[in-house]
Amino acid sequence: MEHRDKQHLLAQTLEDIDARINLLEADIRREDVEKDFSQLLERASGIAGELMRAYARHADKLVPGTDDLLKVFRAFVKGDPSLNAVRDNVRELVYYRNCLEMKKSEALPVRPAHMAVRTVRHMYLYLYTRCNQEHRLP
């Protein structure tokens, strides 16, 4: 794929992801959002994985086709330790999933849905800015 085509594909993917995060941000304004936290977390985690895959694709890195954020992260960061900047965000989302799976909701933060969405927004802003700085976008 030509460099300019890769740039446009990355830009379109980031635009789509931004729109999906906007929907999550609208969801956390609902009063009953915490009741559906598991579903919201699944959506947020999926977006986090897509963010890492989009950047990795543009950098010609192979990332496994899995929903396991830690496996995606390991492939995403390989060869570029500066990408470890998103590690804590990934770990936070994995921690929330582990709390739910272990039925330890008391270990979650006070407003976990808000935290999960803000975490994904933070990842998006970091990677979008990085893509701009690295001239990966048109």
JSON list of C-alpha atoms in Angstrom, two decimals:
[
{"chain": "A", "resi": 1, "resn": "MET", "atom": "CA", "xyz": [0.00, 0.00, 0.00]},
{"chain": "A", "resi": 2, "resn": "GLU", "atom": "CA", "xyz": [1.31, 3.45, -0.90]},
{"chain": "A", "resi": 3, "resn": "HIS", "atom": "CA", "xyz": [2.39, 5.74, 1.97]},
{"chain": "A", "resi": 4, "resn": "ARG", "atom": "CA", "xyz": [-0.30, 8.34, 1.26]},
{"chain": "A", "resi": 5, "resn": "ASP", "atom": "CA", "xyz": [-2.98, 5.63, 1.15]},
{"chain": "A", "resi": 6, "resn": "LYS", "atom": "CA", "xyz": [-1.76, 4.34, 4.52]},
{"chain": "A", "resi": 7, "resn": "GLN", "atom": "CA", "xyz": [-1.98, 7.87, 5.93]},
{"chain": "A", "resi": 8, "resn": "HIS", "atom": "CA", "xyz": [-5.56, 8.29, 4.73]},
{"chain": "A", "resi": 9, "resn": "LEU", "atom": "CA", "xyz": [-6.56, 4.87, 6.05]},
{"chain": "A", "resi": 10, "resn": "LEU", "atom": "CA", "xyz": [-5.07, 5.71, 9.46]},
{"chain": "A", "resi": 11, "resn": "ALA", "atom": "CA", "xyz": [-6.79, 9.12, 9.49]},
{"chain": "A", "resi": 12, "resn": "GLN", "atom": "CA", "xyz": [-10.16, 7.55, 8.62]},
{"chain": "A", "resi": 13, "resn": "THR", "atom": "CA", "xyz": [-9.72, 4.86, 11.26]},
{"chain": "A", "resi": 14, "resn": "LEU", "atom": "CA", "xyz": [-8.88, 7.47, 13.90]},
{"chain": "A", "resi": 15, "resn": "GLU", "atom": "CA", "xyz": [-11.89, 9.55, 12.86]},
{"chain": "A", "resi": 16, "resn": "ASP", "atom": "CA", "xyz": [-14.15, 6.49, 13.22]},
{"chain": "A", "resi": 17, "resn": "ILE", "atom": "CA", "xyz": [-12.65, 5.66, 16.62]},
{"chain": "A", "resi": 18, "resn": "ASP", "atom": "CA", "xyz": [-13.14, 9.25, 17.78]},
{"chain": "A", "resi": 19, "resn": "ALA", "atom": "CA", "xyz": [-16.82, 9.03, 16.84]},
{"chain": "A", "resi": 20, "resn": "ARG", "atom": "CA", "xyz": [-17.18, 5.78, 18.80]},
{"chain": "A", "resi": 21, "resn": "ILE", "atom": "CA", "xyz": [-15.53, 7.36, 21.84]},
{"chain": "A", "resi": 22, "resn": "ASN", "atom": "CA", "xyz": [-17.95, 10.28, 21.50]},
{"chain": "A", "resi": 23, "resn": "LEU", "atom": "CA", "xyz": [-20.80, 7.75, 21.79]},
{"chain": "A", "resi": 24, "resn": "LEU", "atom": "CA", "xyz": [-19.23, 6.29, 24.93]},
{"chain": "A", "resi": 25, "resn": "GLU", "atom": "CA", "xyz": [-18.91, 9.80, 26.36]},
{"chain": "A", "resi": 26, "resn": "ALA", "atom": "CA", "xyz": [-22.60, 10.36, 25.67]},
{"chain": "A", "resi": 27, "resn": "ASP", "atom": "CA", "xyz": [-23.39, 7.06, 27.40]},
{"chain": "A", "resi": 28, "resn": "ILE", "atom": "CA", "xyz": [-21.63, 8.05, 30.62]},
{"chain": "A", "resi": 29, "resn": "ARG", "atom": "CA", "xyz": [-23.97, 11.03, 30.94]},
{"chain": "A", "resi": 30, "resn": "ARG", "atom": "CA", "xyz": [-26.84, 8.60, 31.60]},
{"chain": "A", "resi": 31, "resn": "GLU", "atom": "CA", "xyz": [-27.74, 8.11, 35.24]},
{"chain": "A", "resi": 32, "resn": "ASP", "atom": "CA", "xyz": [-27.95, 4.33, 34.93]},
{"chain": "A", "resi": 33, "resn": "VAL", "atom": "CA", "xyz": [-24.64, 3.91, 33.10]},
{"chain": "A", "resi": 34, "resn": "GLU", "atom": "CA", "xyz": [-23.01, 1.90, 35.89]},
{"chain": "A", "resi": 35, "resn": "LYS", "atom": "CA", "xyz": [-25.65, -0.85, 35.56]},
{"chain": "A", "resi": 36, "resn": "ASP", "atom": "CA", "xyz": [-24.33, -1.60, 32.08]},
{"chain": "A", "resi": 37, "resn": "PHE", "atom": "CA", "xyz": [-20.67, -1.24, 33.04]},
{"chain": "A", "resi": 38, "resn": "SER", "atom": "CA", "xyz": [-19.64, -4.66, 31.74]},
{"chain": "A", "resi": 39, "resn": "GLN", "atom": "CA", "xyz": [-20.99, -3.89, 28.27]},
{"chain": "A", "resi": 40, "resn": "LEU", "atom": "CA", "xyz": [-19.49, -0.39, 28.26]},
{"chain": "A", "resi": 41, "resn": "LEU", "atom": "CA", "xyz": [-16.13, -1.78, 29.37]},
{"chain": "A", "resi": 42, "resn": "GLU", "atom": "CA", "xyz": [-16.21, -4.31, 26.55]},
{"chain": "A", "resi": 43, "resn": "ARG", "atom": "CA", "xyz": [-16.81, -1.51, 24.04]},
{"chain": "A", "resi": 44, "resn": "ALA", "atom": "CA", "xyz": [-14.09, 0.67, 25.58]},
{"chain": "A", "resi": 45, "resn": "SER", "atom": "CA", "xyz": [-11.59, -2.19, 25.60]},
{"chain": "A", "resi": 46, "resn": "GLY", "atom": "CA", "xyz": [-12.41, -2.98, 21.97]},
{"chain": "A", "resi": 47, "resn": "ILE", "atom": "CA", "xyz": [-11.71, 0.62, 21.03]},
{"chain": "A", "resi": 48, "resn": "ALA", "atom": "CA", "xyz": [-8.41, 0.54, 22.92]},
{"chain": "A", "resi": 49, "resn": "GLY", "atom": "CA", "xyz": [-7.40, -2.54, 20.96]},
{"chain": "A", "resi": 50, "resn": "GLU", "atom": "CA", "xyz": [-8.39, -0.92, 17.69]},
{"chain": "A", "resi": 51, "resn": "LEU", "atom": "CA", "xyz": [-6.32, 2.15, 18.50]},
{"chain": "A", "resi": 52, "resn": "MET", "atom": "CA", "xyz": [-3.23, 0.04, 19.05]},
{"chain": "A", "resi": 53, "resn": "ARG", "atom": "CA", "xyz": [-3.91, -2.03, 15.92]},
{"chain": "A", "resi": 54, "resn": "ALA", "atom": "CA", "xyz": [-4.39, 1.08, 13.77]},
{"chain": "A", "resi": 55, "resn": "TYR", "atom": "CA", "xyz": [-1.06, 2.55, 14.85]},
{"chain": "A", "resi": 56, "resn": "ALA", "atom": "CA", "xyz": [0.69, -0.83, 14.53]},
{"chain": "A", "resi": 57, "resn": "ARG", "atom": "CA", "xyz": [-0.72, -1.40, 11.02]},
{"chain": "A", "resi": 58, "resn": "HIS", "atom": "CA", "xyz": [0.65, 1.95, 9.89]},
{"chain": "A", "resi": 59, "resn": "ALA", "atom": "CA", "xyz": [4.03, 1.06, 11.41]},
{"chain": "A", "resi": 60, "resn": "ASP", "atom": "CA", "xyz": [3.94, -2.35, 9.64]},
{"chain": "A", "resi": 61, "resn": "LYS", "atom": "CA", "xyz": [3.83, -4.30, 12.90]},
{"chain": "A", "resi": 62, "resn": "LEU", "atom": "CA", "xyz": [2.06, -7.62, 13.17]},
{"chain": "A", "resi": 63, "resn": "VAL", "atom": "CA", "xyz": [-0.59, -7.65, 15.89]},
{"chain": "A", "resi": 64, "resn": "PRO", "atom": "CA", "xyz": [-2.54, -10.78, 16.79]},
{"chain": "A", "resi": 65, "resn": "GLY", "atom": "CA", "xyz": [-6.24, -10.86, 16.01]},
{"chain": "A", "resi": 66, "resn": "THR", "atom": "CA", "xyz": [-7.36, -11.23, 19.61]},
{"chain": "A", "resi": 67, "resn": "ASP", "atom": "CA", "xyz": [-9.48, -9.35, 22.13]},
{"chain": "A", "resi": 68, "resn": "ASP", "atom": "CA", "xyz": [-6.76, -9.86, 24.76]},
{"chain": "A", "resi": 69, "resn": "LEU", "atom": "CA", "xyz": [-5.52, -6.31, 25.33]},
{"chain": "A", "resi": 70, "resn": "LEU", "atom": "CA", "xyz": [-2.27, -7.46, 26.92]},
{"chain": "A", "resi": 71, "resn": "LYS", "atom": "CA", "xyz": [-1.36, -9.58, 23.89]},
{"chain": "A", "resi": 72, "resn": "VAL", "atom": "CA", "xyz": [-2.23, -6.72, 21.54]},
{"chain": "A", "resi": 73, "resn": "PHE", "atom": "CA", "xyz": [-0.20, -4.33, 23.69]},
{"chain": "A", "resi": 74, "resn": "ARG", "atom": "CA", "xyz": [2.88, -6.59, 23.68]},
{"chain": "A", "resi": 75, "resn": "ALA", "atom": "CA", "xyz": [2.85, -6.72, 19.87]},
{"chain": "A", "resi": 76, "resn": "PHE", "atom": "CA", "xyz": [2.05, -2.99, 19.62]},
{"chain": "A", "resi": 77, "resn": "VAL", "atom": "CA", "xyz": [5.00, -1.92, 21.79]},
{"chain": "A", "resi": 78, "resn": "LYS", "atom": "CA", "xyz": [7.54, -4.39, 20.38]},
{"chain": "A", "resi": 79, "resn": "GLY", "atom": "CA", "xyz": [10.54, -2.61, 18.92]},
{"chain": "A", "resi": 80, "resn": "ASP", "atom": "CA", "xyz": [9.51, 0.82, 20.21]},
{"chain": "A", "resi": 81, "resn": "PRO", "atom": "CA", "xyz": [9.70, 1.17, 24.01]},
{"chain": "A", "resi": 82, "resn": "SER", "atom": "CA", "xyz": [8.39, 4.74, 23.80]},
{"chain": "A", "resi": 83, "resn": "LEU", "atom": "CA", "xyz": [4.96, 3.23, 23.10]},
{"chain": "A", "resi": 84, "resn": "ASN", "atom": "CA", "xyz": [4.95, 2.03, 26.71]},
{"chain": "A", "resi": 85, "resn": "ALA", "atom": "CA", "xyz": [3.25, 5.36, 27.43]},
{"chain": "A", "resi": 86, "resn": "VAL", "atom": "CA", "xyz": [-0.12, 3.61, 26.96]},
{"chain": "A", "resi": 87, "resn": "ARG", "atom": "CA", "xyz": [0.77, 0.66, 29.21]},
{"chain": "A", "resi": 88, "resn": "ASP", "atom": "CA", "xyz": [-0.97, 2.03, 32.31]},
{"chain": "A", "resi": 89, "resn": "ASN", "atom": "CA", "xyz": [-4.13, 2.73, 30.31]},
{"chain": "A", "resi": 90, "resn": "VAL", "atom": "CA", "xyz": [-4.22, -0.85, 29.06]},
{"chain": "A", "resi": 91, "resn": "ARG", "atom": "CA", "xyz": [-3.55, -2.19, 32.54]},
{"chain": "A", "resi": 92, "resn": "GLU", "atom": "CA", "xyz": [-6.37, -0.10, 33.96]},
{"chain": "A", "resi": 93, "resn": "LEU", "atom": "CA", "xyz": [-8.90, -1.53, 31.50]},
{"chain": "A", "resi": 94, "resn": "VAL", "atom": "CA", "xyz": [-7.64, -5.07, 32.15]},
{"chain": "A", "resi": 95, "resn": "TYR", "atom": "CA", "xyz": [-7.92, -4.46, 35.91]},
{"chain": "A", "resi": 96, "resn": "TYR", "atom": "CA", "xyz": [-11.57, -3.45, 35.54]},
{"chain": "A", "resi": 97, "resn": "ARG", "atom": "CA", "xyz": [-12.29, -6.59, 33.50]},
{"chain": "A", "resi": 98, "resn": "ASN", "atom": "CA", "xyz": [-10.56, -8.74, 36.12]},
{"chain": "A", "resi": 99, "resn": "CYS", "atom": "CA", "xyz": [-12.61, -7.13, 38.89]},
{"chain": "A", "resi": 100, "resn": "LEU", "atom": "CA", "xyz": [-15.82, -8.00, 37.05]},
{"chain": "A", "resi": 101, "resn": "GLU", "atom": "CA", "xyz": [-14.74, -11.54, 36.22]},
{"chain": "A", "resi": 102, "resn": "MET", "atom": "CA", "xyz": [-13.71, -12.19, 39.84]},
{"chain": "A", "resi": 103, "resn": "LYS", "atom": "CA", "xyz": [-16.94, -10.58, 41.12]},
{"chain": "A", "resi": 104, "resn": "LYS", "atom": "CA", "xyz": [-14.94, -7.98, 43.06]},
{"chain": "A", "resi": 105, "resn": "SER", "atom": "CA", "xyz": [-16.91, -4.89, 42.10]},
{"chain": "A", "resi": 106, "resn": "GLU", "atom": "CA", "xyz": [-16.00, -3.31, 45.44]},
{"chain": "A", "resi": 107, "resn": "ALA", "atom": "CA", "xyz": [-12.43, -3.03, 44.08]},
{"chain": "A", "resi": 108, "resn": "LEU", "atom": "CA", "xyz": [-13.59, -0.84, 41.18]},
{"chain": "A", "resi": 109, "resn": "PRO", "atom": "CA", "xyz": [-13.28, 2.95, 41.37]},
{"chain": "A", "resi": 110, "resn": "VAL", "atom": "CA", "xyz": [-16.35, 4.95, 42.42]},
{"chain": "A", "resi": 111, "resn": "ARG", "atom": "CA", "xyz": [-17.46, 5.64, 38.84]},
{"chain": "A", "resi": 112, "resn": "PRO", "atom": "CA", "xyz": [-15.81, 2.91, 36.77]},
{"chain": "A", "resi": 113, "resn": "ALA", "atom": "CA", "xyz": [-17.71, 3.67, 33.55]},
{"chain": "A", "resi": 114, "resn": "HIS", "atom": "CA", "xyz": [-16.46, 7.25, 33.61]},
{"chain": "A", "resi": 115, "resn": "MET", "atom": "CA", "xyz": [-12.92, 6.09, 34.33]},
{"chain": "A", "resi": 116, "resn": "ALA", "atom": "CA", "xyz": [-12.96, 3.51, 31.52]},
{"chain": "A", "resi": 117, "resn": "VAL", "atom": "CA", "xyz": [-14.19, 6.04, 28.96]},
{"chain": "A", "resi": 118, "resn": "ARG", "atom": "CA", "xyz": [-11.71, 8.69, 30.10]},
{"chain": "A", "resi": 119, "resn": "THR", "atom": "CA", "xyz": [-8.93, 6.11, 29.86]},
{"chain": "A", "resi": 120, "resn": "VAL", "atom": "CA", "xyz": [-9.80, 5.31, 26.25]},
{"chain": "A", "resi": 121, "resn": "ARG", "atom": "CA", "xyz": [-10.08, 9.02, 25.41]},
{"chain": "A", "resi": 122, "resn": "HIS", "atom": "CA", "xyz": [-6.62, 9.54, 26.92]},
{"chain": "A", "resi": 123, "resn": "MET", "atom": "CA", "xyz": [-5.19, 6.74, 24.77]},
{"chain": "A", "resi": 124, "resn": "TYR", "atom": "CA", "xyz": [-6.83, 8.24, 21.68]},
{"chain": "A", "resi": 125, "resn": "LEU", "atom": "CA", "xyz": [-5.46, 11.73, 22.33]},
{"chain": "A", "resi": 126, "resn": "TYR", "atom": "CA", "xyz": [-1.98, 10.40, 22.99]},
{"chain": "A", "resi": 127, "resn": "LEU", "atom": "CA", "xyz": [-1.86, 8.25, 19.85]},
{"chain": "A", "resi": 128, "resn": "TYR", "atom": "CA", "xyz": [-3.52, 10.88, 17.65]},
{"chain": "A", "resi": 129, "resn": "THR", "atom": "CA", "xyz": [-0.98, 13.48, 18.78]},
{"chain": "A", "resi": 130, "resn": "ARG", "atom": "CA", "xyz": [1.85, 11.03, 18.27]},
{"chain": "A", "resi": 131, "resn": "CYS", "atom": "CA", "xyz": [0.61, 10.23, 14.75]},
{"chain": "A", "resi": 132, "resn": "ASN", "atom": "CA", "xyz": [0.60, 13.96, 13.96]},
{"chain": "A", "resi": 133, "resn": "GLN", "atom": "CA", "xyz": [4.09, 14.46, 15.34]},
{"chain": "A", "resi": 134, "resn": "GLU", "atom": "CA", "xyz": [5.40, 11.49, 13.39]},
{"chain": "A", "resi": 135, "resn": "HIS", "atom": "CA", "xyz": [3.75, 12.72, 10.15]},
{"chain": "A", "resi": 136, "resn": "ARG", "atom": "CA", "xyz": [1.62, 9.57, 9.92]},
{"chain": "A", "resi": 137, "resn": "LEU", "atom": "CA", "xyz": [-1.49, 11.60, 9.03]},
{"chain": "A", "resi": 138, "resn": "PRO", "atom": "CA", "xyz": [-2.18, 13.47, 5.78]}
]
